[in-house]
mmCIF file of C-alpha atoms in Angstrom:
data_model
loop_
_atom_site.group_PDB
_atom_site.id
_atom_site.type_symbol
_atom_site.label_atom_id
_atom_site.label_comp_id
_atom_site.label_asym_id
_atom_site.label_seq_id
_atom_site.Cartn_x
_atom_site.Cartn_y
_atom_site.Cartn_z
ATOM 1 C CA MET A 24 3.518 7.999 22.934
ATOM 2 C CA PRO A 25 2.165 9.342 26.259
ATOM 3 C CA PHE A 26 -1.315 8.377 27.353
ATOM 4 C CA SER A 27 -1.996 12.008 28.122
ATOM 5 C CA ARG A 28 -2.404 12.444 24.373
ATOM 6 C CA ALA A 29 -4.704 9.465 24.004
ATOM 7 C CA SER A 30 -7.798 11.598 23.479
ATOM 8 C CA HIS A 31 -6.180 13.108 20.389
ATOM 9 C CA LEU A 32 -5.138 9.805 18.875
ATOM 10 C CA SER A 33 -6.809 7.734 16.219
ATOM 11 C CA ARG A 34 -8.024 4.291 17.221
ATOM 12 C CA ARG A 35 -4.808 2.774 15.897
ATOM 13 C CA GLY A 36 -2.779 5.439 17.655
ATOM 14 C CA LEU A 37 -4.376 4.610 20.969
ATOM 15 C CA LEU A 38 -3.495 0.951 20.514
ATOM 16 C CA ALA A 39 0.064 1.918 19.683
ATOM 17 C CA ALA A 40 0.230 4.087 22.786
ATOM 18 C CA GLY A 41 0.005 0.940 24.889
ATOM 19 C CA GLY A 42 -3.688 0.444 25.678
ATOM 20 C CA ALA A 43 -4.227 -2.763 23.746
ATOM 21 C CA LEU A 44 -1.904 -3.782 23.727
ATOM 22 C CA GLY A 45 2.817 2.459 14.844
ATOM 23 C CA LEU A 46 8.257 6.741 -1.626
ATOM 24 C CA GLY A 47 9.722 5.450 -7.312
ATOM 25 C CA ALA A 48 8.292 2.117 -8.032
ATOM 26 C CA ALA A 49 4.615 1.643 -8.696
ATOM 27 C CA LEU A 50 2.328 -0.690 -6.785
ATOM 28 C CA ALA A 51 2.443 -4.200 -8.116
ATOM 29 C CA ALA A 52 -0.781 -5.495 -9.575
ATOM 30 C CA CYS A 53 -3.206 -6.841 -6.971
ATOM 31 C CA GLY A 54 -5.930 -9.400 -7.426
ATOM 32 C CA ASP A 55 -7.086 -12.832 -6.380
ATOM 33 C CA GLY A 56 -4.844 -15.691 -7.407
ATOM 34 C CA ASP A 57 -3.919 -19.236 -6.525
ATOM 35 C CA ASP A 58 -0.906 -18.331 -4.370
ATOM 36 C CA ASP A 59 -2.944 -18.584 -1.154
ATOM 37 C CA LYS A 60 -3.515 -22.247 -1.941
ATOM 38 C CA LYS A 61 0.196 -23.022 -1.907
ATOM 39 C CA THR A 62 1.955 -24.527 1.085
ATOM 40 C CA GLY A 63 4.976 -22.826 2.623
ATOM 41 C CA ASP A 64 7.320 -25.275 0.857
ATOM 42 C CA GLU A 65 5.659 -24.621 -2.508
ATOM 43 C CA GLN A 66 5.966 -20.870 -1.979
ATOM 44 C CA GLN A 67 9.627 -21.281 -1.063
ATOM 45 C CA ALA A 68 10.293 -23.266 -4.222
ATOM 46 C CA ALA A 69 8.518 -20.657 -6.319
ATOM 47 C CA SER A 70 10.572 -17.904 -4.702
ATOM 48 C CA LYS A 71 13.802 -19.326 -6.088
ATOM 49 C CA SER A 72 12.940 -18.610 -9.690
ATOM 50 C CA GLY A 73 10.470 -16.588 -11.651
ATOM 51 C CA PRO A 74 7.693 -14.301 -10.429
ATOM 52 C CA TRP A 75 6.815 -13.917 -6.762
ATOM 53 C CA SER A 76 3.343 -13.605 -5.308
ATOM 54 C CA PHE A 77 1.736 -13.674 -1.889
ATOM 55 C CA LYS A 78 -1.871 -13.236 -0.789
ATOM 56 C CA ASP A 79 -2.023 -11.147 2.363
ATOM 57 C CA ASP A 80 -4.705 -10.843 5.043
ATOM 58 C CA ARG A 81 -6.468 -8.027 3.218
ATOM 59 C CA GLY A 82 -7.236 -10.585 0.530
ATOM 60 C CA LYS A 83 -4.815 -8.883 -1.865
ATOM 61 C CA THR A 84 -2.380 -10.901 -3.930
ATOM 62 C CA VAL A 85 0.877 -9.013 -4.374
ATOM 63 C CA GLN A 86 2.856 -9.964 -7.480
ATOM 64 C CA THR A 87 6.388 -9.015 -8.479
ATOM 65 C CA LYS A 88 8.698 -10.158 -11.278
ATOM 66 C CA SER A 89 11.104 -11.741 -8.776
ATOM 67 C CA THR A 90 11.408 -12.381 -5.061
ATOM 68 C CA PRO A 91 11.722 -9.043 -3.209
ATOM 69 C CA LYS A 92 15.131 -8.421 -1.710
ATOM 70 C CA THR A 93 14.852 -4.830 -0.519
ATOM 71 C CA ILE A 94 12.258 -5.382 2.199
ATOM 72 C CA VAL A 95 11.051 -2.764 4.677
ATOM 73 C CA ALA A 96 8.928 -3.896 7.613
ATOM 74 C CA PHE A 97 7.329 -2.928 10.889
ATOM 75 C CA THR A 98 9.922 -3.691 13.554
ATOM 76 C CA GLY A 99 8.124 -6.635 15.170
ATOM 77 C CA THR A 100 7.371 -8.220 11.812
ATOM 78 C CA ALA A 101 10.970 -7.697 10.713
ATOM 79 C CA ALA A 102 12.098 -9.462 13.889
ATOM 80 C CA ALA A 103 9.859 -12.431 13.066
ATOM 81 C CA LEU A 104 11.234 -12.655 9.522
ATOM 82 C CA HIS A 105 14.757 -12.444 10.962
ATOM 83 C CA ASP A 106 14.087 -15.535 13.068
ATOM 84 C CA TYR A 107 13.353 -17.402 9.840
ATOM 85 C CA GLY A 108 16.503 -16.089 8.173
ATOM 86 C CA VAL A 109 14.864 -13.370 6.068
ATOM 87 C CA GLU A 110 16.536 -9.982 6.544
ATOM 88 C CA VAL A 111 15.085 -6.532 5.908
ATOM 89 C CA LYS A 112 16.840 -3.331 4.858
ATOM 90 C CA ALA A 113 14.852 -0.937 7.046
ATOM 91 C CA VAL A 114 12.248 -0.875 9.789
ATOM 92 C CA PHE A 115 9.604 1.429 11.211
ATOM 93 C CA GLY A 116 8.019 1.314 14.647
ATOM 94 C CA PRO A 117 9.549 0.998 18.152
ATOM 95 C CA THR A 118 13.115 -0.135 17.491
ATOM 96 C CA LYS A 119 15.450 1.760 19.813
ATOM 97 C CA THR A 120 14.848 2.929 23.397
ATOM 98 C CA LYS A 121 15.863 6.346 24.695
ATOM 99 C CA ASP A 122 19.157 4.928 25.950
ATOM 100 C CA GLY A 123 19.959 3.481 22.530
ATOM 101 C CA LYS A 124 19.226 -0.139 23.358
ATOM 102 C CA PRO A 125 16.993 -2.413 21.259
ATOM 103 C CA ASP A 126 13.291 -2.023 22.010
ATOM 104 C CA VAL A 127 11.510 -5.155 23.178
ATOM 105 C CA GLN A 128 9.790 -5.301 19.778
ATOM 106 C CA ALA A 129 13.132 -5.521 17.953
ATOM 107 C CA GLY A 130 13.768 -9.077 19.110
ATOM 108 C CA ASP A 131 17.123 -10.320 17.829
ATOM 109 C CA LEU A 132 17.430 -7.703 15.101
ATOM 110 C CA ASP A 133 20.777 -5.945 14.941
ATOM 111 C CA ILE A 134 19.366 -2.439 15.147
ATOM 112 C CA ASN A 135 22.696 -1.009 13.992
ATOM 113 C CA LYS A 136 22.430 -2.831 10.673
ATOM 114 C CA VAL A 137 18.962 -1.743 9.656
ATOM 115 C CA GLU A 138 17.852 1.749 8.740
ATOM 116 C CA ILE A 139 15.222 3.106 11.110
ATOM 117 C CA LEU A 140 12.624 5.079 9.168
ATOM 118 C CA GLY A 141 10.588 5.891 12.253
ATOM 119 C CA ASN A 142 10.888 4.988 15.906
ATOM 120 C CA VAL A 143 7.597 6.273 17.321
ATOM 121 C CA TRP A 144 3.942 6.463 16.302
ATOM 122 C CA GLY A 145 3.400 8.858 13.389
ATOM 123 C CA GLU A 146 7.063 8.909 12.372
ATOM 124 C CA PHE A 147 8.026 7.495 8.962
ATOM 125 C CA SER A 148 10.647 9.102 6.712
ATOM 126 C CA VAL A 149 9.194 8.939 3.227
ATOM 127 C CA GLU A 150 12.409 10.366 1.788
ATOM 128 C CA LYS A 151 14.616 7.658 3.320
ATOM 129 C CA TYR A 152 12.115 5.021 2.271
ATOM 130 C CA ALA A 153 12.156 6.235 -1.335
ATOM 131 C CA ALA A 154 15.958 6.313 -1.394
ATOM 132 C CA LEU A 155 16.043 2.590 -0.588
ATOM 133 C CA ALA A 156 14.140 1.746 -3.790
ATOM 134 C CA PRO A 157 11.976 -0.640 -1.752
ATOM 135 C CA GLU A 158 10.578 -3.781 -3.324
ATOM 136 C CA LEU A 159 8.190 -4.760 -0.518
ATOM 137 C CA LEU A 160 6.662 -3.239 2.619
ATOM 138 C CA VAL A 161 5.387 -5.602 5.335
ATOM 139 C CA THR A 162 3.437 -4.743 8.459
ATOM 140 C CA ASP A 163 0.778 -5.934 10.893
ATOM 141 C CA MET A 164 -2.912 -5.187 10.830
ATOM 142 C CA TRP A 165 -5.022 -4.669 13.973
ATOM 143 C CA GLU A 166 -7.970 -3.256 12.060
ATOM 144 C CA LYS A 167 -9.149 -4.201 8.592
ATOM 145 C CA ASP A 168 -7.047 -2.506 5.900
ATOM 146 C CA ALA A 169 -5.188 -0.315 8.435
ATOM 147 C CA LEU A 170 -1.415 -0.710 8.076
ATOM 148 C CA TRP A 171 0.253 -0.706 11.485
ATOM 149 C CA TYR A 172 2.620 2.243 12.048
ATOM 150 C CA VAL A 173 2.144 3.532 8.506
ATOM 151 C CA PRO A 174 1.015 7.141 9.114
ATOM 152 C CA ASP A 175 -2.336 8.084 7.626
ATOM 153 C CA ASN A 176 -1.051 11.468 6.475
ATOM 154 C CA SER A 177 1.691 9.935 4.307
ATOM 155 C CA LYS A 178 0.168 6.529 3.579
ATOM 156 C CA ASP A 179 -0.698 7.300 -0.036
ATOM 157 C CA LYS A 180 2.835 8.437 -0.840
ATOM 158 C CA ILE A 181 4.338 5.409 0.888
ATOM 159 C CA LEU A 182 2.113 2.879 -0.832
ATOM 160 C CA LYS A 183 2.934 4.254 -4.290
ATOM 161 C CA LEU A 184 6.585 3.275 -3.906
ATOM 162 C CA ALA A 185 6.320 -0.494 -3.384
ATOM 163 C CA PRO A 186 3.784 -3.283 -2.958
ATOM 164 C CA SER A 187 2.656 -3.963 0.604
ATOM 165 C CA VAL A 188 1.715 -7.024 2.629
ATOM 166 C CA ALA A 189 -0.442 -6.769 5.764
ATOM 167 C CA LEU A 190 -0.886 -9.644 8.221
ATOM 168 C CA TRP A 191 -3.452 -9.820 11.023
ATOM 169 C CA ALA A 192 -2.240 -9.393 14.610
ATOM 170 C CA ALA A 193 -5.818 -9.436 15.950
ATOM 171 C CA GLN A 194 -9.098 -11.186 15.225
ATOM 172 C CA LEU A 195 -7.347 -14.569 15.011
ATOM 173 C CA SER A 196 -5.463 -16.964 17.291
ATOM 174 C CA MET A 197 -1.699 -17.110 17.845
ATOM 175 C CA PRO A 198 -1.079 -20.331 15.856
ATOM 176 C CA ALA A 199 -2.769 -18.774 12.833
ATOM 177 C CA ALA A 200 -0.697 -15.590 13.189
ATOM 178 C CA LEU A 201 2.443 -17.697 13.436
ATOM 179 C CA GLN A 202 1.550 -19.700 10.360
ATOM 180 C CA ARG A 203 0.953 -16.586 8.278
ATOM 181 C CA ARG A 204 4.397 -15.159 9.109
ATOM 182 C CA ALA A 205 5.967 -18.548 8.409
ATOM 183 C CA ASP A 206 4.205 -18.696 5.047
ATOM 184 C CA LEU A 207 5.456 -15.245 4.139
ATOM 185 C CA ALA A 208 8.997 -16.103 5.219
ATOM 186 C CA ALA A 209 8.904 -19.284 3.131
ATOM 187 C CA SER A 210 7.741 -17.359 0.090
ATOM 188 C CA LEU A 211 10.731 -15.050 0.557
ATOM 189 C CA GLY A 212 13.159 -17.961 0.660
ATOM 190 C CA ALA A 213 13.191 -19.187 4.264
ATOM 191 C CA ASP A 214 13.731 -22.894 4.942
ATOM 192 C CA LEU A 215 10.940 -23.959 7.293
ATOM 193 C CA LYS A 216 12.543 -27.391 7.642
ATOM 194 C CA ALA A 217 15.757 -25.961 9.076
ATOM 195 C CA ALA A 218 16.617 -27.362 12.507
ATOM 196 C CA LYS A 219 16.392 -23.914 14.119
ATOM 197 C CA VAL A 220 12.800 -23.533 12.922
ATOM 198 C CA THR A 221 11.583 -27.054 13.679
ATOM 199 C CA GLU A 222 13.144 -26.999 17.141
ATOM 200 C CA ALA A 223 11.498 -23.660 17.915
ATOM 201 C CA LYS A 224 8.124 -24.996 16.768
ATOM 202 C CA ALA A 225 8.528 -28.098 18.938
ATOM 203 C CA ARG A 226 9.333 -25.886 21.925
ATOM 204 C CA PHE A 227 6.242 -23.787 21.209
ATOM 205 C CA GLU A 228 4.004 -26.848 21.091
ATOM 206 C CA LYS A 229 5.499 -28.151 24.333
ATOM 207 C CA ALA A 230 4.949 -24.760 25.979
ATOM 208 C CA ALA A 231 1.319 -24.709 24.811
ATOM 209 C CA ALA A 232 0.753 -28.129 26.357
ATOM 210 C CA ARG A 233 2.336 -26.900 29.591
ATOM 211 C CA LEU A 234 0.068 -23.852 29.750
ATOM 212 C CA LYS A 235 -2.998 -25.982 29.114
ATOM 213 C CA ALA A 236 -1.946 -28.361 31.904
ATOM 214 C CA ALA A 237 -1.328 -25.407 34.248
ATOM 215 C CA THR A 238 -4.854 -24.075 33.748
ATOM 216 C CA LYS A 239 -6.305 -27.502 34.492
ATOM 217 C CA ALA A 240 -4.196 -27.866 37.629
ATOM 218 C CA ASN A 241 -5.042 -24.365 38.889
ATOM 219 C CA PRO A 242 -8.503 -23.698 37.375
ATOM 220 C CA ASN A 243 -9.645 -20.951 39.754
ATOM 221 C CA VAL A 244 -6.873 -18.496 38.922
ATOM 222 C CA THR A 245 -8.177 -15.358 37.214
ATOM 223 C CA VAL A 246 -5.866 -13.248 35.037
ATOM 224 C CA MET A 247 -6.250 -9.557 34.170
ATOM 225 C CA ILE A 248 -4.597 -8.056 31.082
ATOM 226 C CA GLY A 249 -3.352 -4.600 32.036
ATOM 227 C CA SER A 250 -1.520 -1.633 30.596
ATOM 228 C CA ALA A 251 -0.625 1.489 32.522
ATOM 229 C CA SER A 252 -0.248 5.184 31.835
ATOM 230 C CA ALA A 253 0.129 8.115 34.191
ATOM 231 C CA ASP A 254 -3.605 8.834 34.159
ATOM 232 C CA LEU A 255 -5.313 5.600 33.153
ATOM 233 C CA PHE A 256 -5.195 1.846 33.577
ATOM 234 C CA TYR A 257 -6.332 -0.178 30.584
ATOM 235 C CA VAL A 258 -7.911 -3.619 30.963
ATOM 236 C CA SER A 259 -7.866 -5.508 27.683
ATOM 237 C CA ALA A 260 -10.396 -7.989 26.344
ATOM 238 C CA PRO A 261 -8.760 -11.360 25.663
ATOM 239 C CA LYS A 262 -10.579 -12.282 22.455
ATOM 240 C CA THR A 263 -9.403 -9.376 20.327
ATOM 241 C CA SER A 264 -5.649 -10.086 20.257
ATOM 242 C CA ALA A 265 -4.032 -13.190 18.795
ATOM 243 C CA ASP A 266 -1.965 -14.006 21.873
ATOM 244 C CA THR A 267 -4.617 -13.767 24.585
ATOM 245 C CA ALA A 268 -7.261 -15.355 22.366
ATOM 246 C CA TYR A 269 -5.003 -18.410 22.200
ATOM 247 C CA PHE A 270 -4.317 -18.365 25.935
ATOM 248 C CA GLN A 271 -8.064 -18.397 26.468
ATOM 249 C CA GLU A 272 -8.378 -21.389 24.141
ATOM 250 C CA LEU A 273 -5.812 -23.162 26.305
ATOM 251 C CA GLY A 274 -7.945 -22.597 29.400
ATOM 252 C CA VAL A 275 -6.709 -19.331 30.900
ATOM 253 C CA LYS A 276 -9.522 -17.612 32.817
ATOM 254 C CA PHE A 277 -9.450 -13.900 32.053
ATOM 255 C CA VAL A 278 -11.175 -10.847 33.457
ATOM 256 C CA GLU A 279 -13.722 -9.693 30.865
ATOM 257 C CA PRO A 280 -13.845 -5.874 30.899
ATOM 258 C CA LYS A 281 -16.644 -3.693 29.595
ATOM 259 C CA VAL A 282 -14.778 -2.525 26.530
ATOM 260 C CA ASN A 283 -15.306 0.849 24.917
ATOM 261 C CA ALA A 284 -16.629 1.361 21.391
ATOM 262 C CA GLN A 285 -13.238 0.474 19.952
ATOM 263 C CA GLY A 286 -13.636 -3.035 21.333
ATOM 264 C CA PHE A 287 -10.100 -3.656 22.599
ATOM 265 C CA PHE A 288 -10.069 -2.444 26.201
ATOM 266 C CA GLU A 289 -11.719 -0.524 29.021
ATOM 267 C CA GLU A 290 -10.123 2.596 30.454
ATOM 268 C CA LEU A 291 -10.134 2.907 34.249
ATOM 269 C CA SER A 292 -9.050 5.849 36.352
ATOM 270 C CA TRP A 293 -6.490 4.955 38.990
ATOM 271 C CA GLU A 294 -9.187 5.490 41.631
ATOM 272 C CA ASN A 295 -11.153 2.647 40.023
ATOM 273 C CA VAL A 296 -8.283 0.302 39.226
ATOM 274 C CA GLY A 297 -9.680 -2.252 41.688
ATOM 275 C CA LYS A 298 -12.918 -2.676 39.714
ATOM 276 C CA TYR A 299 -12.000 -6.203 38.661
ATOM 277 C CA LYS A 300 -10.711 -8.974 40.882
ATOM 278 C CA ALA A 301 -7.693 -10.862 39.610
ATOM 279 C CA ASP A 302 -5.153 -13.281 41.026
ATOM 280 C CA VAL A 303 -2.535 -12.576 38.358
ATOM 281 C CA ILE A 304 -1.984 -9.392 36.350
ATOM 282 C CA MET A 305 -0.295 -9.527 32.944
ATOM 283 C CA MET A 306 1.301 -6.124 32.365
ATOM 284 C CA ASP A 307 2.034 -4.616 28.960
ATOM 285 C CA ASN A 308 5.817 -4.747 28.527
ATOM 286 C CA ARG A 309 6.089 -2.232 25.677
ATOM 287 C CA SER A 310 8.229 0.861 26.088
ATOM 288 C CA THR A 311 5.106 2.983 25.550
ATOM 289 C CA ALA A 312 3.539 1.687 28.786
ATOM 290 C CA LEU A 313 4.505 2.311 32.418
ATOM 291 C CA GLN A 314 6.074 -0.728 34.042
ATOM 292 C CA PRO A 315 5.222 -2.069 37.540
ATOM 293 C CA ASP A 316 8.240 -0.444 39.197
ATOM 294 C CA ALA A 317 6.940 2.953 38.098
ATOM 295 C CA LEU A 318 3.552 2.335 39.735
ATOM 296 C CA LYS A 319 4.683 1.788 43.305
ATOM 297 C CA SER A 320 3.681 5.329 44.292
ATOM 298 C CA LYS A 321 0.040 4.723 43.318
ATOM 299 C CA PRO A 322 -1.821 3.478 46.444
ATOM 300 C CA THR A 323 -4.630 1.845 44.498
ATOM 301 C CA TRP A 324 -2.127 -0.190 42.508
ATOM 302 C CA ALA A 325 -0.175 -1.204 45.595
ATOM 303 C CA GLY A 326 -3.428 -2.312 47.234
ATOM 304 C CA LEU A 327 -4.423 -4.797 44.536
ATOM 305 C CA PRO A 328 -4.353 -8.405 45.846
ATOM 306 C CA ALA A 329 -2.247 -9.618 42.909
ATOM 307 C CA VAL A 330 0.276 -6.828 43.499
ATOM 308 C CA LYS A 331 0.479 -7.576 47.209
ATOM 309 C CA ALA A 332 1.080 -11.238 46.404
ATOM 310 C CA GLY A 333 3.741 -10.422 43.847
ATOM 311 C CA GLN A 334 1.731 -12.156 41.146
ATOM 312 C CA ILE A 335 2.578 -9.824 38.275
ATOM 313 C CA THR A 336 3.843 -11.228 34.997
ATOM 314 C CA PRO A 337 4.835 -9.406 31.803
ATOM 315 C CA ARG A 338 2.628 -9.448 28.748
ATOM 316 C CA THR A 339 4.237 -9.200 25.352
ATOM 317 C CA THR A 340 1.411 -7.109 23.946
ATOM 318 C CA GLU A 341 2.743 -7.126 20.402
ATOM 319 C CA PRO A 342 4.383 -10.546 20.064
ATOM 320 C CA ILE A 343 7.056 -11.236 17.514
ATOM 321 C CA TYR A 344 5.221 -13.959 15.631
ATOM 322 C CA SER A 345 7.935 -16.551 15.248
ATOM 323 C CA TYR A 346 7.903 -19.832 17.148
ATOM 324 C CA ALA A 347 11.222 -18.894 18.724
ATOM 325 C CA LYS A 348 9.761 -15.763 20.303
ATOM 326 C CA CYS A 349 6.299 -17.076 21.185
ATOM 327 C CA ALA A 350 7.429 -20.207 23.021
ATOM 328 C CA PRO A 351 8.959 -18.223 25.938
ATOM 329 C CA ILE A 352 5.751 -16.172 26.206
ATOM 330 C CA LEU A 353 3.739 -19.338 26.810
ATOM 331 C CA GLU A 354 6.329 -20.684 29.231
ATOM 332 C CA THR A 355 6.302 -17.487 31.295
ATOM 333 C CA LEU A 356 2.513 -17.450 31.598
ATOM 334 C CA ALA A 357 2.419 -21.168 32.393
ATOM 335 C CA GLN A 358 4.858 -20.635 35.254
ATOM 336 C CA ALA A 359 2.837 -17.698 36.563
ATOM 337 C CA ILE A 360 -0.337 -19.787 36.676
ATOM 338 C CA GLU A 361 1.413 -22.863 38.061
ATOM 339 C CA THR A 362 2.704 -20.896 41.046
ATOM 340 C CA ALA A 363 -0.238 -18.519 41.562
ATOM 341 C CA LYS A 364 -2.306 -18.500 44.712
ATOM 342 C CA LYS A 365 -5.963 -17.541 44.841
ATOM 343 C CA VAL A 366 -5.860 -14.035 46.327
ATOM 344 C CA ALA A 367 -8.766 -12.139 44.743
#
């Protein structure tokens, strides 16, 4: 969604546009239970027979008579479940680019084998969703009780058709976000002891140690979290998103912008893009944001010390929260800091 429409967007819509970073069964009964006390292995065992339940990050315990099989999920969440061996029937959110290729948020999903209910912010086919006879809807949550990429104008109709699970993508650290997706996958039948999963987790832990060592070896490097549109440059606060909050815990020194009332980022005009000094710039890699190659014609961008030094690294603004997908993110940032020179 273009930034030129940002002033008309809801808070969630603005995040989806790239700044921070988009009906009959009845709802299953919700209420507090003991499911949140179970380990992933216990949830997996329970999923093989009898009723299924899972307590999500809204504090709601979703209960069904059996493990859901017809699952519909936000694209990035579906990609995370896929990495654990749990497949979905349909997705909503950025899935396919204009040239028909998988969006960065689709991960390893075969986008030709899942139904796409909506590919952009505000798009969700309620009719197609209803025809699937969905048993579970899963998505992220950037704000309390706000379901990511579930349109407000059709939310009530959508939520009447199947129970929903929402998992935080903000206000917590990356390991916690990873654990929550792993727990959900286990409850749906994934084997968290499978070699593919344990090897990915080991790689993630090794990558985290590497990033921590890089920040100690190069402690004066300052990193700015950026996202670009035609009219504005967004500088994100590190503590609000799960990925950058974790990077900060590992020692990464970030620019701290004066965020707006929404709390996620500060908007800068291109004339003021040099307000903050940074040695490395992490740039939003989503298809909704302009990429560095598209910014070469902007003199203020070209004049930034980090740009002149070629110290630009991609930021996966909406990570796919599986160990397999998060390990490379840490490795890429570690390399950027290891090789960075102090230029600001």
